[in-house]
Structure formats: C-alpha cells, structure tokens
Amino acid sequence: MTLLKNPVFQQFRKNGALTAEEEKRLLGLEQKPRRVDASDPLWHENDTVDAFCILKQGWAYSFRNLDSGAKQILKLYLPGDIIGMRDFGFSHRLAGVEMIDEGVVCPFSHQQLFEVMDYSATLASGIVAIAVRQQAMLTERLVYVGRHTAQQRLAHFLYELYLRLSRIEAVKDNTFSLPLSQEQVGDALGLSSVHVSRTFSMLRDEGLVLRDRQRIQLPDPMALASMAEFSDAYLDESMPSPFLDLHGISSRALRDAQKA
Amino acid sequence: MTLLKNPVFQQFRKNGALTAEEEKRLLGLEQKPRRVDASDPLWHENDTVDAFCILKQGWAYSFRNLDSGAKQILKLYLPGDIIGMRDFGFSHRLAGVEMIDEGVVCPFSHQQLFEVMDYSATLASGIVAIAVRQQAMLTERLVYVGRHTAQQRLAHFLYELYLRLSRIEAVKDNTFSLPLSQEQVGDALGLSSVHVSRTFSMLRDEGLVLRDRQRIQLPDPMALASMAEFSDAYLDESMPSPFLDLHGISSRALRDAQKA
C-alpha cells in the first residue's frame, strides 16, 4: 500500500488532479522501506522529532502512558497512512507510536516533507487534509467515548474501521482482519479487557458482530451504524471542489505538466 | 492582533525566517475585516465549508450540540488564531463556531489559503503548524478531562489560557480577562455550572486563583501548574530547527527576496 492509495490522494487521482510529476514526488517519500516486527516502537513520547513515516504494511497506533500504568490509545494507523504529522512543528513527540502487527514503514525527513509540500499546492493540501482527517477521527472518538454506552462505543469503533478498511480494499464479504487484542481495543475505548469481551458477546447476540479470532464479520453494517448513531461526516472521503482544481495555482506543477 | 503575531509566525520572525514578501502575503489574508457581536455564530455544524477566518479581536469557540441539549465546547480561539482549519479538506463543517465576546474576524477563501500555502514552504509549514497545535490542545484537553478531578481540570484549563495569553501579551501582573460564563467553562470541561462555581471557590481557598467578575488572577502560576500536573510540551512555542531554515527549499520566496 502506498501513499497514493490513501483515500485523500485517491480522490485527487479520480478527478485527474495529480500530475505524473506530483505522483512521482509522493512516491519519493517511500524510498527507504524498513521491516518492523509486531509491537516494535517507532518512537517514544518525548523523543526528538526527526522523521515522519508512511505505513506501507501492517497497523500501528499512537498512545499515551497513563499514571495508572494503563495506556490510552489515541490513533490507529492503517496501510497508506502518514504517521507523525501530529508532531509537525513540535520539537518533541507528543505521543509514542508502536506497531500492532508486523509491517513495513518508510521514514522520511522534515526536509523531504517540506520539498513535497513546496512543490505544489495540491501536494501540500493533500498532506494537510490527511493530517486533519486523522485528527477529526481522534476528536470524534474522544467526544464520543465520553457519552455513549460500552456497546455503542465498540459498535462505533468497529464500524469506523469497517469504513476505513473498505476504502483501502481490505474488506471482503463484510469481513476484515482486526489485529488488536481485547486489551488494546479496551485501551482505545476506555474499557477493561473483560468489559470488551462481554460487549463483543452482546453485539454477537444481537446478530451485529461475529468474531472468530482476528476475523470480524459485520452481517448487517447499516444496522451496526444505526445502533452506534454513527455520523460519517468526519470520514467523508469526497474533497470539496476547490481542492480538485488547484493547478491554476500550482505554477511549478503546471509548468512541469506542460513540458511533459 | 494579526496572524503575524501568532506565536508560530512570531517564532519564524524572531529567527529571520520570514521574508518581507511572505509577511505581505500573510497580511493579504486579513483584507476583509468584519465586526461581530458577542454570541454571533460564524457558522453552524454541517454548513458547507466556504471560508476560513483569522480572529483579529475577541474570543471564539467551536462546539458540538449534544443530544442532551448541552454543548460540548471543543476549541477556544484567541486573537491571532486561524479558525476553521479543522474543516480543511471537508465539504461540511464538523463543528459550529460562535463568538464569545464581540470582536473582528477576517474571512478568506480556499483559493486565498492555497495561494499562501503555495507561495513558500515556510508559509505552508507555518499554517500547518498552527492547525496541528490547535488540535494538540484539543486532544490534550479531551484526554485530560477523562482522568482528572474537577479541580485539576479547571486548574489545567486556566493555566493553559494563562500561557496562551502570555504569548500574545494579554497577561499583566499575572492577571487576564476571561470572557466565558461559568456555564461555558463547564461546557469545555464537562462540568455543571454549579460545579464550576464550587471549584473556583476551592482554588481561591488554596490561594491559587482569584476571580473578580471576568478578571482572573493567578497569584502563583507555577503552583497552579504543578497542582494540575501540567506538561507544556503540547504548547511548546519553539519550532524545531528545520522549520527555521526553509529558504533553501522555497525557491520562489528566495527569488523574490534576492530581487528585493
């Protein structure tokens, strides 16, 4: 999975809003792939910020260690995501990031990111839109966790993943792989592991979620969404029209396209 | 207050990282100042995203309406802030925004924002850094509210404001103006108005916070920060060094600077 397959850049491509040179520059961020094992830390809270990553394979999460010794899981990263944009403009990491399962990451430097953003308004806007969307998901979950039942929280969490995974073609027959342990799901939702297990059973009894080890099946995704009072505005994949016609502004990109 | 006085661009300027032309382009976003009254909505949740704003005077906040009829206040905007970056890349507003007291806002379009971001990597990076910092504050508060006492929450909230206001020179003798009602403070912290009032009294009894109508005085800011277990990493105003030397990349900006 490459950054070009990220739902934001997919939208650009569908609308013919990326030139060949812009695609090449995005792919230029993925030149140093590195294998990582399950549970490998990418960095720790308070580390110096020296790189960002594209997640090519596998899942990762950002987290805070709580005083109680527990973790608060903040964001879940899926293949095609950029990791670390949250630290943009800060000297030190605001959260740690760890791999969930094994995978491949491509680190890139501030300098590389600046060059891509500087090349055209389209690339800069796409990268900002990805960062904002990640934050929107986090905000949604934090607001949400504060005021819903355990069952709605888990339903919301699973339906959101279902939508995100659908967009990167990782859902088949309403079934997807969930590499998180019960404890990790709990750390994302503010629930104990036992509570997560009990809540999965309730969703199963209502015919909404079937789980077999790491396989999750949603027999009726719309029913699950409705139970979770899910609003997908914050996951809306369509970019507003000004984004899809940036070439008038992007003089350098335009010049290159005309030369080609 | 202008966007140039925002702590992020102040950092750039202190380090000589903004050219005259870059400053001019930033100021170009502020050409249509508009007076707004206290409680005026700037937009509503679900409205079409058609503009962003620089807040020149006054305070504003973004919020969600809860099913209960209450509000959840998300971000507080102070003079010099950009409002609406959270909606960047979305077609519809994810949250409403209202003025708190009266003030002045300068709306600008997607097109204007793209042109500024396209002009140089410095401007693009500064704008992204401002957006990321706003989100970092929101994340911090939401994570925080979940696991601290009412007294710590209020202490945290007030100390954060004290720091933000200090940076825009709106604190004098450890005293600043807080135009929010008790109810609004409660909507930001997930507390009832009565609970906020009681918590202010507790902080007063401990000699940490004096309140006289809308004036707040912090006799010993460090003691307040310590009580709130405040970590200011997420408010860190110093930009990492790669940000302060972007001109090598910003070919257009550099060209203009050399011409000048």
Coordinates of C-alpha atoms in Angstrom, one line a residue:
Chain A
M1 CA 0.0 0.0 0.0
T2 CA 1.4 3.4 -1.0
L3 CA 0.5 7.0 0.0
L4 CA -1.0 7.3 -3.5
K5 CA -3.7 4.8 -2.4
N6 CA -4.6 6.9 0.7
P7 CA -8.3 7.9 0.2
V8 CA -7.4 11.6 0.0
F9 CA -4.9 11.2 -2.9
Q10 CA -7.2 8.6 -4.5
Q11 CA -9.9 11.3 -4.7
F12 CA -7.3 13.6 -6.3
R13 CA -6.4 11.0 -8.8
K14 CA -10.0 10.1 -9.7
N15 CA -10.5 13.7 -10.5
G16 CA -7.4 14.0 -12.6
A17 CA -6.0 16.4 -10.1
L18 CA -2.5 14.9 -9.8
T19 CA 0.1 15.2 -12.5
A20 CA 2.6 12.4 -13.2
E21 CA 5.4 14.5 -11.6
E22 CA 3.3 15.0 -8.5
E23 CA 2.7 11.3 -8.2
K24 CA 6.4 10.7 -8.6
R25 CA 7.2 13.2 -5.8
L26 CA 4.8 11.5 -3.4
L27 CA 6.3 8.1 -4.2
G28 CA 9.7 9.7 -3.5
L29 CA 8.8 9.7 0.2
E30 CA 8.7 5.9 0.1
Q31 CA 12.3 5.2 -0.9
K32 CA 13.6 3.7 2.4
P33 CA 11.2 0.8 3.4
R34 CA 12.0 -0.8 6.7
R35 CA 10.6 -4.1 8.1
V36 CA 9.2 -3.8 11.6
D37 CA 8.0 -6.5 13.9
A38 CA 4.8 -6.6 15.9
S39 CA 5.0 -4.4 19.0
D40 CA 8.1 -2.6 17.7
P41 CA 8.1 1.0 18.9
L42 CA 8.6 3.6 16.1
W43 CA 9.3 6.2 18.7
H44 CA 8.5 7.1 22.3
E45 CA 6.7 10.0 23.9
N46 CA 9.2 13.0 24.4
D47 CA 11.7 11.7 21.8
T48 CA 13.1 14.4 19.5
V49 CA 11.0 14.7 16.3
D50 CA 13.4 13.7 13.5
A51 CA 11.2 11.9 11.0
F52 CA 7.7 11.0 9.7
C53 CA 6.7 7.7 8.3
I54 CA 4.4 6.2 5.7
L55 CA 2.9 3.0 6.8
K56 CA 3.1 0.6 3.9
Q57 CA 2.0 -2.6 5.6
G58 CA 0.6 -3.5 9.0
W59 CA -1.2 -1.5 11.6
A60 CA 0.2 0.9 14.2
Y61 CA -1.1 3.1 17.0
S62 CA -0.2 6.2 18.9
F63 CA -0.6 6.3 22.6
R64 CA 0.0 7.9 26.0
N65 CA 1.0 6.2 29.1
L66 CA -1.4 7.0 31.9
D67 CA -0.2 7.4 35.5
S68 CA -2.1 4.3 36.4
G69 CA 0.2 2.2 34.2
A70 CA -2.5 1.8 31.6
K71 CA -2.3 3.1 28.0
Q72 CA -4.6 5.5 26.3
I73 CA -4.6 4.5 22.6
L74 CA -5.1 7.6 20.5
K75 CA -4.9 7.0 16.8
L76 CA -5.0 3.7 14.8
Y77 CA -2.9 3.9 11.6
L78 CA -3.7 1.7 8.6
P79 CA -1.7 1.0 5.4
G80 CA -1.4 4.2 3.3
D81 CA -1.5 6.5 6.4
I82 CA 1.2 9.0 7.3
I83 CA 2.4 8.6 10.9
G84 CA 3.7 11.5 12.9
M85 CA 2.0 14.5 11.3
R86 CA 0.6 15.3 14.7
D87 CA 4.2 16.2 15.8
F88 CA 4.6 18.6 12.9
G89 CA 6.0 21.9 14.2
F90 CA 6.9 20.4 17.6
S91 CA 10.4 19.6 18.8
H92 CA 9.4 16.5 20.9
R93 CA 6.9 13.7 20.3
L94 CA 3.6 14.2 22.0
A95 CA 2.8 10.5 22.0
G96 CA 4.5 7.2 21.4
V97 CA 3.8 5.0 18.4
E98 CA 4.1 1.2 18.2
M99 CA 3.4 -1.3 15.6
I100 CA 0.4 -3.6 16.3
D101 CA 1.3 -6.4 13.9
E102 CA 4.4 -6.8 11.7
G103 CA 4.7 -4.5 8.8
V104 CA 6.8 -2.1 6.7
V105 CA 7.3 1.6 7.3
C106 CA 9.1 4.3 5.1
P107 CA 10.6 7.0 7.2
F108 CA 11.2 10.5 5.6
S109 CA 12.7 13.7 6.9
H110 CA 11.4 17.2 7.5
Q111 CA 13.3 18.3 4.5
Q112 CA 11.7 15.7 2.3
L113 CA 8.2 16.7 3.5
F114 CA 8.9 20.4 3.0
E115 CA 10.1 19.7 -0.6
V116 CA 6.9 17.8 -1.4
M117 CA 4.7 20.5 0.2
D118 CA 6.6 23.2 -1.6
Y119 CA 6.3 21.5 -5.0
S120 CA 2.6 22.3 -5.4
A121 CA -0.5 23.4 -3.6
T122 CA -2.1 20.1 -4.5
L123 CA 0.5 18.1 -2.7
A124 CA 0.6 20.4 0.3
S125 CA -3.2 20.4 0.6
G126 CA -3.4 16.7 0.3
I127 CA -0.9 16.2 3.1
V128 CA -2.7 18.7 5.3
A129 CA -6.1 17.1 4.5
I130 CA -4.7 13.7 5.6
A131 CA -3.4 15.2 8.9
V132 CA -6.7 17.0 9.6
R133 CA -8.8 13.8 8.9
Q134 CA -6.7 11.8 11.3
Q135 CA -7.3 14.4 14.0
A136 CA -11.0 14.5 13.1
M137 CA -11.3 10.8 13.9
L138 CA -9.5 11.2 17.1
T139 CA -11.7 14.1 18.2
E140 CA -14.8 12.2 17.2
R141 CA -13.7 9.2 19.3
L142 CA -12.8 11.2 22.4
V143 CA -16.0 13.2 22.3
Y144 CA -17.9 10.0 21.7
V145 CA -16.4 7.9 24.3
G146 CA -17.5 10.4 26.9
R147 CA -21.1 10.0 26.3
H148 CA -22.1 6.5 25.0
T149 CA -22.6 3.0 26.3
A150 CA -19.9 0.4 26.0
Q151 CA -21.9 -1.3 23.3
Q152 CA -22.3 1.9 21.3
R153 CA -18.6 2.7 21.7
L154 CA -17.5 -0.7 20.4
A155 CA -20.1 -0.6 17.6
H156 CA -18.8 2.8 16.6
F157 CA -15.2 1.7 16.7
L158 CA -15.8 -1.4 14.5
Y159 CA -18.0 0.5 12.0
E160 CA -15.4 3.2 11.6
L161 CA -12.7 0.6 11.0
Y162 CA -15.0 -1.1 8.5
L163 CA -15.4 2.1 6.5
R164 CA -11.7 2.9 6.6
L165 CA -10.7 -0.6 5.6
S166 CA -13.3 -0.6 2.8
R167 CA -11.6 2.4 1.3
I168 CA -8.3 0.6 1.1
E169 CA -10.0 -2.6 -0.2
A170 CA -9.3 -4.6 2.9
V171 CA -12.9 -5.7 3.5
K172 CA -14.3 -8.8 1.7
D173 CA -17.9 -10.2 2.3
N174 CA -18.3 -7.7 5.1
T175 CA -15.3 -9.4 6.8
F176 CA -12.0 -7.9 7.9
S177 CA -9.0 -8.7 10.0
L178 CA -8.6 -7.0 13.4
P179 CA -5.1 -7.5 14.7
L180 CA -5.8 -5.8 18.1
S181 CA -6.0 -7.7 21.3
Q182 CA -9.1 -7.2 23.6
E183 CA -6.9 -5.2 25.9
Q184 CA -5.8 -2.9 23.0
V185 CA -9.5 -2.4 22.0
G186 CA -10.1 -1.5 25.6
D187 CA -7.2 1.0 25.7
A188 CA -8.8 2.8 22.7
L189 CA -12.3 2.9 24.2
G190 CA -11.6 3.4 27.9
L191 CA -12.9 -0.1 28.8
S192 CA -11.4 -3.1 30.6
S193 CA -10.5 -6.2 28.7
V194 CA -13.3 -8.1 30.4
H195 CA -15.7 -5.4 29.6
V196 CA -14.7 -5.6 25.9
S197 CA -15.2 -9.3 25.8
R198 CA -18.6 -9.0 27.4
T199 CA -19.5 -6.3 24.9
F200 CA -18.5 -8.4 21.9
S201 CA -20.8 -11.1 23.2
M202 CA -23.7 -8.7 23.4
L203 CA -23.1 -7.5 19.8
R204 CA -22.9 -11.1 18.7
D205 CA -26.2 -12.0 20.5
E206 CA -27.9 -9.1 18.6
G207 CA -26.5 -10.5 15.3
L208 CA -24.4 -7.4 14.7
V209 CA -20.8 -8.6 15.0
L210 CA -19.3 -12.1 14.5
R211 CA -15.8 -12.6 15.7
D212 CA -13.5 -15.6 15.1
R213 CA -10.0 -14.9 16.5
Q214 CA -8.8 -11.9 14.5
R215 CA -11.6 -12.0 11.9
I216 CA -14.5 -9.7 12.3
Q217 CA -17.7 -10.1 10.3
L218 CA -20.5 -7.5 10.2
P219 CA -23.6 -9.3 9.0
D220 CA -25.5 -6.0 8.7
P221 CA -23.2 -3.0 8.7
M222 CA -26.0 -0.5 8.4
A223 CA -27.8 -1.8 11.5
L224 CA -24.5 -1.5 13.4
A225 CA -24.0 2.1 12.2
S226 CA -27.5 2.9 13.3
M227 CA -27.1 1.4 16.7
A228 CA -23.9 3.4 17.2
E229 CA -25.6 6.6 16.0
F230 CA -22.8 6.8 13.5
S231 CA -22.4 10.0 11.5
D232 CA -19.8 9.6 8.8
A233 CA -19.4 13.3 8.1
Y234 CA -15.9 13.2 9.7
L235 CA -14.9 10.3 7.4
D236 CA -16.3 11.9 4.3
E237 CA -13.9 11.0 1.5
S238 CA -15.1 13.5 -1.1
M239 CA -12.9 16.5 -1.2
P240 CA -14.5 19.9 -1.6
S241 CA -14.4 21.2 -5.2
P242 CA -11.7 23.9 -4.7
F243 CA -9.2 21.0 -3.9
L244 CA -9.7 19.3 -7.2
D245 CA -8.8 22.3 -9.3
L246 CA -5.6 23.5 -7.8
H247 CA -3.5 23.6 -10.9
G248 CA -4.3 27.2 -11.7
I249 CA -2.4 28.0 -8.5
S250 CA 0.4 25.4 -8.7
S251 CA 2.5 27.2 -11.2
R252 CA 5.5 24.9 -10.9
A253 CA 3.5 21.7 -11.2
L254 CA 1.6 23.2 -14.2
R255 CA 4.8 24.2 -15.9
D256 CA 6.2 20.6 -15.5
A257 CA 2.9 19.2 -16.8
Q258 CA 3.1 21.4 -19.8
K259 CA 6.7 20.4 -20.6
A260 CA 5.8 16.7 -20.4
Chain B
M1 CA -3.9 41.3 16.5
T2 CA -2.7 39.9 13.3
L3 CA -1.7 36.4 12.1
L4 CA 1.9 37.6 12.1
K5 CA 1.6 37.9 15.9
N6 CA 0.5 34.3 16.2
P7 CA 3.2 32.5 18.3
V8 CA 4.2 30.2 15.4
F9 CA 4.9 33.1 13.0
Q10 CA 6.5 35.1 15.8
Q11 CA 9.0 32.3 16.1
F12 CA 9.7 32.5 12.4
R13 CA 10.2 36.2 12.6
K14 CA 12.4 36.1 15.6
N15 CA 14.7 33.8 13.6
G16 CA 14.6 35.9 10.5
A17 CA 12.8 33.1 8.6
L18 CA 10.1 35.3 7.0
T19 CA 10.8 37.5 4.0
A20 CA 9.0 40.8 3.6
E21 CA 7.0 39.3 0.7
E22 CA 6.0 36.4 2.9
E23 CA 4.8 38.8 5.6
K24 CA 2.8 40.7 3.0
R25 CA 1.2 37.6 1.7
L26 CA 0.1 36.6 5.2
L27 CA -1.3 40.0 5.8
G28 CA -3.2 39.6 2.5
L29 CA -5.5 37.2 4.3
E30 CA -6.7 40.0 6.5
Q31 CA -8.1 42.4 3.9
K32 CA -11.8 42.0 4.7
P33 CA -12.3 42.7 8.5
R34 CA -15.8 42.2 9.7
R35 CA -17.2 43.3 13.1
V36 CA -19.1 40.6 15.0
D37 CA -21.2 40.7 18.2
A38 CA -20.9 38.6 21.3
S39 CA -22.6 35.2 20.6
D40 CA -22.7 35.7 16.8
P41 CA -22.3 32.4 15.1
L42 CA -19.6 32.3 12.4
W43 CA -21.1 29.1 11.1
H44 CA -23.1 26.0 12.1
E45 CA -22.3 22.3 12.2
N46 CA -23.0 20.8 8.8
D47 CA -22.8 24.1 6.9
T48 CA -20.9 24.0 3.6
V49 CA -17.2 24.9 4.1
D50 CA -16.7 28.0 2.1
A51 CA -14.2 30.1 4.1
F52 CA -11.7 30.2 6.9
C53 CA -11.2 33.2 9.3
I54 CA -8.4 35.0 11.1
L55 CA -9.6 36.2 14.5
K56 CA -8.4 39.7 14.9
Q57 CA -10.2 40.7 18.1
G58 CA -12.3 38.9 20.7
W59 CA -12.6 35.2 21.6
A60 CA -14.5 32.4 19.8
Y61 CA -15.1 28.8 20.4
S62 CA -16.0 25.7 18.3
F63 CA -18.6 23.3 19.7
R64 CA -20.9 20.3 19.2
N65 CA -24.5 20.2 20.3
L66 CA -25.1 17.1 22.4
D67 CA -28.3 15.1 22.3
S68 CA -29.0 16.2 25.8
G69 CA -29.3 19.8 24.6
A70 CA -26.0 20.7 26.2
K71 CA -22.9 21.9 24.3
Q72 CA -19.5 20.4 24.2
I73 CA -17.0 23.2 23.7
L74 CA -14.1 22.0 21.7
K75 CA -11.5 24.7 20.9
L76 CA -11.1 28.2 22.3
Y77 CA -9.8 30.7 19.7
L78 CA -7.8 33.8 20.8
P79 CA -6.7 36.8 18.8
G80 CA -4.2 35.8 16.1
D81 CA -5.7 32.4 15.6
I82 CA -7.0 30.9 12.4
I83 CA -10.5 29.5 12.7
G84 CA -11.8 26.6 10.6
M85 CA -8.6 24.8 9.7
R86 CA -10.2 21.7 11.3
D87 CA -12.6 21.7 8.3
F88 CA -9.7 21.8 5.7
G89 CA -10.4 19.1 3.1
F90 CA -14.0 18.5 4.3
S91 CA -17.2 19.6 2.4
H92 CA -19.2 20.3 5.6
R93 CA -18.4 21.9 8.9
L94 CA -17.7 19.3 11.6
A95 CA -18.5 21.8 14.4
G96 CA -20.2 25.1 14.9
V97 CA -18.2 28.2 15.8
E98 CA -19.5 31.2 17.8
M99 CA -18.0 34.4 19.1
I100 CA -17.8 34.6 22.9
D101 CA -17.4 38.4 23.2
E102 CA -17.6 41.0 20.4
G103 CA -14.7 41.1 18.0
V104 CA -13.4 41.3 14.5
V105 CA -12.8 38.4 12.1
C106 CA -11.2 38.4 8.6
P107 CA -12.7 35.7 6.4
F108 CA -10.6 34.3 3.5
S109 CA -11.3 31.7 0.8
H110 CA -9.9 28.3 0.0
Q111 CA -8.3 29.9 -3.1
Q112 CA -6.5 32.5 -0.9
L113 CA -5.3 29.9 1.5
F114 CA -4.0 27.7 -1.3
E115 CA -2.1 30.7 -2.8
V116 CA -0.4 31.5 0.5
M117 CA 0.5 27.8 1.1
D118 CA 1.7 27.6 -2.5
Y119 CA 3.9 30.6 -2.2
S120 CA 6.5 29.1 0.0
A121 CA 7.2 26.0 2.2
T122 CA 7.7 28.5 5.1
L123 CA 4.1 29.8 4.9
A124 CA 2.6 26.4 4.2
S125 CA 4.5 24.9 7.2
G126 CA 3.5 27.7 9.5
I127 CA -0.1 27.3 8.7
V128 CA 0.0 23.6 9.1
A129 CA 1.9 24.0 12.4
I130 CA -0.8 26.4 13.7
A131 CA -3.5 23.8 12.8
V132 CA -1.6 21.0 14.4
R133 CA -1.1 23.0 17.6
Q134 CA -4.8 23.7 17.9
Q135 CA -5.5 20.0 17.5
A136 CA -2.9 19.1 20.1
M137 CA -4.5 21.4 22.6
L138 CA -7.9 19.8 22.0
T139 CA -6.5 16.3 22.2
E140 CA -4.7 17.2 25.4
R141 CA -7.9 18.5 27.0
L142 CA -10.1 15.6 26.0
V143 CA -7.6 13.0 27.2
Y144 CA -7.1 15.1 30.3
V145 CA -10.8 15.6 31.2
G146 CA -11.3 11.9 31.2
R147 CA -9.0 11.3 34.1
H148 CA -8.6 14.2 36.5
T149 CA -10.6 15.8 39.3
A150 CA -12.7 18.9 38.7
Q151 CA -10.1 21.0 40.5
Q152 CA -7.3 19.7 38.3
R153 CA -9.3 20.2 35.2
L154 CA -10.1 23.8 36.0
A155 CA -6.5 24.5 37.1
H156 CA -5.3 23.0 33.8
F157 CA -7.7 25.0 31.8
L158 CA -6.8 28.3 33.4
Y159 CA -3.0 27.7 33.3
E160 CA -3.2 26.8 29.6
L161 CA -5.1 30.0 28.9
Y162 CA -2.5 31.9 31.0
L163 CA 0.3 30.6 28.9
R164 CA -1.5 31.2 25.6
L165 CA -2.5 34.7 26.6
S166 CA 1.1 35.5 27.9
R167 CA 2.3 34.7 24.4
I168 CA 0.1 37.3 22.8
E169 CA 0.8 39.8 25.6
A170 CA -2.6 39.7 27.1
V171 CA -1.5 39.0 30.7
K172 CA -0.4 41.7 33.1
D173 CA 0.6 41.2 36.7
N174 CA -0.5 37.5 36.4
T175 CA -4.0 38.8 35.6
F176 CA -6.1 38.3 32.5
S177 CA -9.6 38.7 31.2
L178 CA -11.8 35.6 30.9
P179 CA -14.9 36.4 28.9
L180 CA -16.5 33.0 29.4
S181 CA -19.5 32.4 31.6
Q182 CA -19.4 29.7 34.2
E183 CA -21.7 27.6 32.1
Q184 CA -19.3 27.9 29.1
V185 CA -16.3 26.9 31.3
G186 CA -18.4 23.9 32.3
D187 CA -19.2 23.1 28.7
A188 CA -15.5 23.0 28.0
L189 CA -14.6 20.8 31.0
G190 CA -17.7 18.5 31.2
L191 CA -18.8 20.1 34.5
S192 CA -22.1 21.7 35.6
S193 CA -22.2 25.4 36.2
V194 CA -22.7 24.9 39.9
H195 CA -19.7 22.5 40.0
V196 CA -17.5 25.2 38.2
S197 CA -18.5 27.8 40.8
R198 CA -17.7 25.4 43.6
T199 CA -14.4 24.5 42.0
F200 CA -13.4 28.2 41.6
S201 CA -14.1 28.6 45.3
M202 CA -11.8 25.7 46.2
L203 CA -9.0 27.1 44.0
R204 CA -9.5 30.5 45.7
D205 CA -9.3 28.9 49.2
E206 CA -6.0 27.4 48.2
G207 CA -4.7 30.8 47.1
L208 CA -4.3 29.7 43.5
V209 CA -6.9 31.6 41.6
L210 CA -8.6 34.9 42.4
R211 CA -11.6 35.9 40.4
D212 CA -13.4 39.2 40.2
R213 CA -16.1 39.1 37.5
Q214 CA -14.2 38.4 34.3
R215 CA -10.8 39.1 35.7
I216 CA -8.7 36.1 36.7
Q217 CA -5.5 36.5 38.8
L218 CA -3.1 33.6 39.4
P219 CA -1.0 34.6 42.5
D220 CA 1.3 31.7 41.9
P221 CA 1.1 30.3 38.4
M222 CA 3.8 27.6 39.0
A223 CA 1.9 26.2 42.0
L224 CA -1.3 26.1 39.8
A225 CA 0.6 24.3 37.0
S226 CA 2.0 21.8 39.5
M227 CA -1.3 21.1 41.0
A228 CA -2.8 20.4 37.5
E229 CA 0.2 18.2 36.6
F230 CA 0.6 20.5 33.6
S231 CA 3.0 19.4 30.9
D232 CA 3.6 22.2 28.5
A233 CA 5.2 20.1 25.7
Y234 CA 2.0 20.4 23.7
L235 CA 2.2 24.2 23.9
D236 CA 5.9 24.4 23.2
E237 CA 6.4 27.5 21.2
S238 CA 9.8 26.8 19.9
M239 CA 9.8 25.5 16.4
P240 CA 12.2 22.6 15.5
S241 CA 15.3 23.9 13.7
P242 CA 14.4 22.5 10.2
F243 CA 11.4 25.0 10.2
L244 CA 13.6 28.0 10.7
D245 CA 15.8 27.4 7.6
L246 CA 13.3 26.7 4.9
H247 CA 14.5 29.2 2.4
G248 CA 16.8 26.7 0.6
I249 CA 13.6 25.0 -0.4
S250 CA 11.4 27.9 -1.0
S251 CA 12.7 28.8 -4.4
R252 CA 10.0 31.3 -5.2
A253 CA 10.3 33.1 -1.9
L254 CA 14.1 33.1 -2.2
R255 CA 14.0 34.5 -5.7
D256 CA 11.7 37.4 -4.5
A257 CA 14.0 38.0 -1.6
Q258 CA 17.0 38.3 -3.8
K259 CA 15.2 40.6 -6.2
A260 CA 14.3 42.9 -3.3

